[in-house]
Coordinates of C-alpha atoms in Angstrom, one line a residue:
M8 CA -82.0 -78.7 72.7
S9 CA -82.8 -76.2 75.5
E10 CA -84.7 -76.9 78.7
K11 CA -87.6 -74.5 77.7
G12 CA -87.8 -75.3 74.0
E13 CA -86.2 -76.6 70.9
L14 CA -83.1 -75.3 69.0
D15 CA -83.5 -74.3 65.4
L16 CA -80.3 -75.0 63.4
T17 CA -81.5 -73.5 60.1
G18 CA -78.7 -71.0 60.2
A19 CA -76.0 -73.4 61.3
K20 CA -74.2 -73.4 57.9
Q21 CA -74.1 -69.6 57.6
N22 CA -70.5 -68.4 57.7
T23 CA -70.8 -64.7 57.2
G24 CA -71.9 -61.9 59.5
M25 CA -70.6 -59.2 61.7
W26 CA -70.5 -58.6 65.5
W27 CA -71.5 -55.0 66.0
K28 CA -70.5 -53.5 69.4
V29 CA -72.0 -50.1 70.3
P30 CA -71.6 -47.7 73.2
K31 CA -74.2 -48.1 76.0
Y32 CA -75.6 -44.6 75.5
L33 CA -76.2 -45.4 71.8
S34 CA -78.3 -48.4 72.5
Q35 CA -80.3 -46.3 75.1
Q36 CA -81.0 -43.7 72.4
W37 CA -82.2 -46.5 70.0
S38 CA -84.7 -47.7 72.5
K39 CA -86.4 -44.3 72.3
A40 CA -87.4 -44.9 68.6
T41 CA -91.1 -45.4 68.1
G42 CA -92.5 -48.4 66.3
R43 CA -90.3 -49.6 63.4
G44 CA -88.9 -46.1 62.8
E45 CA -85.4 -45.5 61.5
V46 CA -82.7 -45.0 64.1
G47 CA -79.9 -43.9 61.8
K48 CA -77.9 -44.7 58.6
L49 CA -75.1 -47.3 58.3
R50 CA -72.5 -46.4 55.6
I51 CA -70.1 -49.0 54.1
A52 CA -67.6 -47.7 51.5
K53 CA -64.2 -48.6 50.0
N54 CA -61.3 -46.2 50.3
Q55 CA -58.0 -47.2 48.6
G56 CA -58.9 -50.9 49.0
R57 CA -59.9 -50.6 52.7
T58 CA -63.5 -51.0 53.9
E59 CA -64.7 -48.0 55.9
V60 CA -67.9 -48.3 58.0
S61 CA -69.7 -45.5 59.9
F62 CA -73.1 -45.0 61.5
T63 CA -75.0 -41.7 61.7
L64 CA -77.6 -41.4 64.5
N65 CA -80.9 -39.8 63.6
E66 CA -81.1 -36.2 64.8
E67 CA -84.4 -36.7 66.7
L68 CA -82.7 -39.5 68.8
A69 CA -79.7 -37.4 69.8
S70 CA -81.6 -35.6 72.7
I71 CA -80.3 -36.8 76.1
S72 CA -82.5 -36.7 79.3
D73 CA -81.4 -36.5 82.9
I74 CA -82.5 -38.7 85.8
G75 CA -85.8 -36.8 86.1
G76 CA -86.6 -37.2 82.4
K77 CA -85.9 -33.5 81.5
P78 CA -83.9 -32.6 78.4
A79 CA -80.2 -32.1 79.3
S80 CA -77.8 -29.5 78.1
V81 CA -75.9 -32.1 76.1
S82 CA -76.7 -34.3 73.2
A83 CA -75.5 -37.7 72.0
P84 CA -72.8 -37.7 69.2
R85 CA -74.3 -38.5 65.8
E86 CA -71.2 -39.6 63.9
H87 CA -69.7 -43.0 64.8
P88 CA -66.8 -44.5 62.8
F89 CA -66.2 -48.2 63.1
L90 CA -63.0 -50.1 64.1
L91 CA -63.0 -53.4 62.2
Q92 CA -61.1 -56.4 63.6
N93 CA -61.0 -60.1 62.8
V94 CA -62.1 -62.4 65.6
G95 CA -58.9 -64.4 65.4
G96 CA -59.1 -68.0 66.6
Q97 CA -62.4 -67.5 68.4
T98 CA -65.6 -69.2 67.4
L99 CA -68.5 -66.8 68.0
T100 CA -72.1 -67.5 67.2
V101 CA -75.3 -65.5 67.4
F102 CA -78.5 -67.0 68.9
T103 CA -82.0 -65.5 69.2
E104 CA -84.9 -66.6 71.4
S105 CA -88.6 -66.4 70.3
S106 CA -91.6 -65.7 72.5
T107 CA -92.2 -69.4 72.6
D108 CA -88.8 -70.1 74.1
K109 CA -87.5 -71.4 70.8
L110 CA -83.7 -70.9 70.3
S111 CA -82.4 -70.2 66.7
L112 CA -78.9 -70.1 65.5
E113 CA -78.6 -67.0 63.3
G114 CA -75.0 -67.4 62.1
I115 CA -71.3 -67.3 62.8
V116 CA -69.4 -64.1 63.5
V117 CA -66.4 -63.7 61.3
Q118 CA -65.6 -60.0 61.9
R119 CA -65.9 -57.7 64.9
A120 CA -67.0 -54.1 64.3
E121 CA -66.6 -51.7 67.2
C122 CA -68.7 -48.6 66.9
R123 CA -66.9 -45.6 68.4
P124 CA -68.1 -41.9 68.7
A125 CA -66.1 -39.4 66.7
A126 CA -63.7 -37.5 69.0
S127 CA -65.3 -34.2 69.8
E128 CA -66.0 -31.7 72.6
N129 CA -69.6 -32.8 72.5
Y130 CA -68.7 -36.4 73.4
M131 CA -66.5 -35.2 76.3
K132 CA -69.4 -33.2 77.7
L133 CA -71.6 -36.3 77.4
K134 CA -69.2 -38.4 79.4
R135 CA -69.0 -35.7 82.2
F136 CA -72.8 -35.5 82.2
Q137 CA -73.0 -39.3 82.6
I138 CA -70.7 -39.2 85.6
E139 CA -72.7 -36.4 87.2
E140 CA -75.9 -38.3 86.7
S141 CA -74.5 -41.5 88.2
S142 CA -73.5 -39.5 91.3
K143 CA -76.9 -38.1 91.9
P144 CA -78.9 -39.8 94.8
V145 CA -82.2 -41.4 93.8
R146 CA -84.9 -39.4 95.5
L147 CA -87.9 -41.3 96.9
S148 CA -91.2 -39.8 98.2
Q149 CA -93.4 -41.4 100.8
Q150 CA -96.9 -40.4 101.8
L151 CA -97.4 -40.3 105.6
D152 CA -100.7 -41.3 107.2
K153 CA -100.2 -39.2 110.3
A154 CA -97.9 -36.4 111.4
V155 CA -94.5 -37.2 112.8
T156 CA -94.5 -36.8 116.6
T157 CA -91.2 -38.4 117.5
N158 CA -89.0 -36.1 119.4
Y159 CA -85.3 -36.2 118.8
K160 CA -82.7 -35.1 121.3
P161 CA -79.9 -32.9 120.0
V162 CA -76.5 -34.6 119.8
A163 CA -73.4 -32.6 120.8
N164 CA -71.4 -34.1 117.9
H165 CA -72.7 -36.5 115.4
Q166 CA -70.8 -39.7 114.6
Y167 CA -70.2 -38.8 111.0
N168 CA -68.6 -35.5 112.1
I169 CA -66.3 -37.4 114.4
E170 CA -65.3 -39.8 111.5
Y171 CA -64.9 -36.9 109.1
E172 CA -62.5 -35.1 111.5
K173 CA -60.6 -38.3 112.1
K174 CA -60.3 -38.9 108.3
K175 CA -59.3 -35.3 107.7
K176 CA -56.4 -35.7 110.3
E177 CA -55.3 -39.0 108.7
D178 CA -55.2 -37.4 105.3
G179 CA -52.9 -34.7 106.4
K180 CA -55.7 -32.1 106.8
R181 CA -56.8 -32.5 103.2
A182 CA -60.6 -32.2 103.0
R183 CA -62.4 -34.1 100.2
A184 CA -63.8 -31.8 97.6
D185 CA -67.0 -32.5 95.7
K186 CA -66.5 -35.3 93.2
Q187 CA -67.5 -33.3 90.2
Q188 CA -65.0 -30.6 91.1
V189 CA -62.2 -33.2 91.3
L190 CA -63.3 -34.6 87.9
D191 CA -63.1 -31.1 86.4
M192 CA -59.6 -30.6 87.8
L193 CA -58.5 -34.0 86.5
F194 CA -60.0 -33.6 83.0
S195 CA -58.4 -30.1 82.8
A196 CA -55.0 -31.6 83.8
F197 CA -55.2 -34.4 81.2
E198 CA -56.0 -31.9 78.5
K199 CA -52.4 -30.5 79.0
H200 CA -50.5 -33.8 79.5
Q201 CA -51.4 -37.5 78.8
Y202 CA -49.5 -39.0 81.7
Y203 CA -49.3 -38.1 85.4
N204 CA -47.9 -39.9 88.5
I205 CA -50.1 -39.9 91.6
K206 CA -48.0 -37.4 93.5
D207 CA -48.5 -34.7 90.7
L208 CA -52.2 -35.3 90.7
V209 CA -52.4 -35.0 94.5
D210 CA -50.6 -31.6 94.2
I211 CA -53.0 -30.5 91.4
T212 CA -56.2 -31.5 93.1
K213 CA -55.2 -31.1 96.8
Q214 CA -57.2 -34.3 97.5
P215 CA -56.5 -37.3 99.8
V216 CA -54.7 -40.1 97.9
I217 CA -57.3 -42.8 98.7
Y218 CA -60.2 -40.6 97.6
L219 CA -58.3 -39.5 94.5
K220 CA -57.5 -43.1 93.4
E221 CA -61.2 -44.0 93.8
I222 CA -62.1 -41.4 91.2
L223 CA -59.1 -42.2 89.0
R224 CA -60.2 -45.8 88.7
E225 CA -63.4 -44.7 87.2
I226 CA -61.9 -42.6 84.4
G227 CA -58.3 -43.7 84.2
I228 CA -55.8 -46.5 83.5
Y229 CA -52.7 -47.1 85.7
N230 CA -49.7 -48.2 83.7
V231 CA -47.7 -50.9 85.5
K232 CA -45.1 -51.4 82.8
G233 CA -43.6 -49.8 79.7
T234 CA -42.2 -46.3 79.1
H235 CA -44.9 -44.7 81.2
K236 CA -44.7 -47.1 84.2
N237 CA -46.3 -46.0 87.4
T238 CA -48.4 -43.2 85.7
W239 CA -52.1 -42.6 85.2
E240 CA -53.8 -41.8 81.9
L241 CA -57.4 -41.4 80.8
K242 CA -59.4 -44.4 79.5
P243 CA -59.9 -44.3 75.7
E244 CA -63.6 -43.2 76.1
Y245 CA -62.5 -40.1 78.0
R246 CA -59.8 -38.9 75.7
H247 CA -59.5 -37.8 72.1
Y248 CA -58.0 -40.6 70.0
Q249 CA -57.4 -41.5 66.4
V250 CA -58.8 -44.8 65.0
E251 CA -56.0 -47.2 64.2
D252 CA -55.2 -47.4 60.5
K253 CA -55.6 -51.1 59.7
S254 CA -55.8 -52.9 56.4
D255 CA -58.6 -55.4 55.6

């Protein structure tokens, strides 16, 4: 029983189902579908005794827009193979809530299906575009009732200039480059090799260590153990990878 309504246990005995995890951009594209239109096609097939699942996004939903709502130069990947996994010892259930605050138990999840985009140059362009968009400032406009008459006295040296010069000196005279330029240098480097230590990446980008690590945490993984201990590599969503070959 919930505080706002009752709990419907009609589906409590259901023991089949699938937990479908999709990338954020894919769910955003689905939301653009009008009415009860088709968003794509789900294909389930058997290949040498193994179940293979894939999803193809409708072509008209592949168009990506920028922050201003204008069409971008990239599009969403259409082909998405699935990585199927058992949920192990977990107990996962699916609930829905109606407009009358009534909760319903839809079923129990017995298998997890992770929807991944097919490795392609188009997907890499999309990830770069998303990083660029997230870095853009949100512009606001405000209508003024009267003209601005406040007079400002010139300042010999603004505080942010003083702080910048101080930071520049602390970082060994390394000036921070534009974030997108650093990302381009990093992606270009990781196309040649999978693993780098921080010293090599500093030499490649000519950026302050602290600033470089801030960017690396967004796109990379730091290995603290194993064969490649103390090195950086790209997160799975930023690199080309092969889906693991697992039996049912």
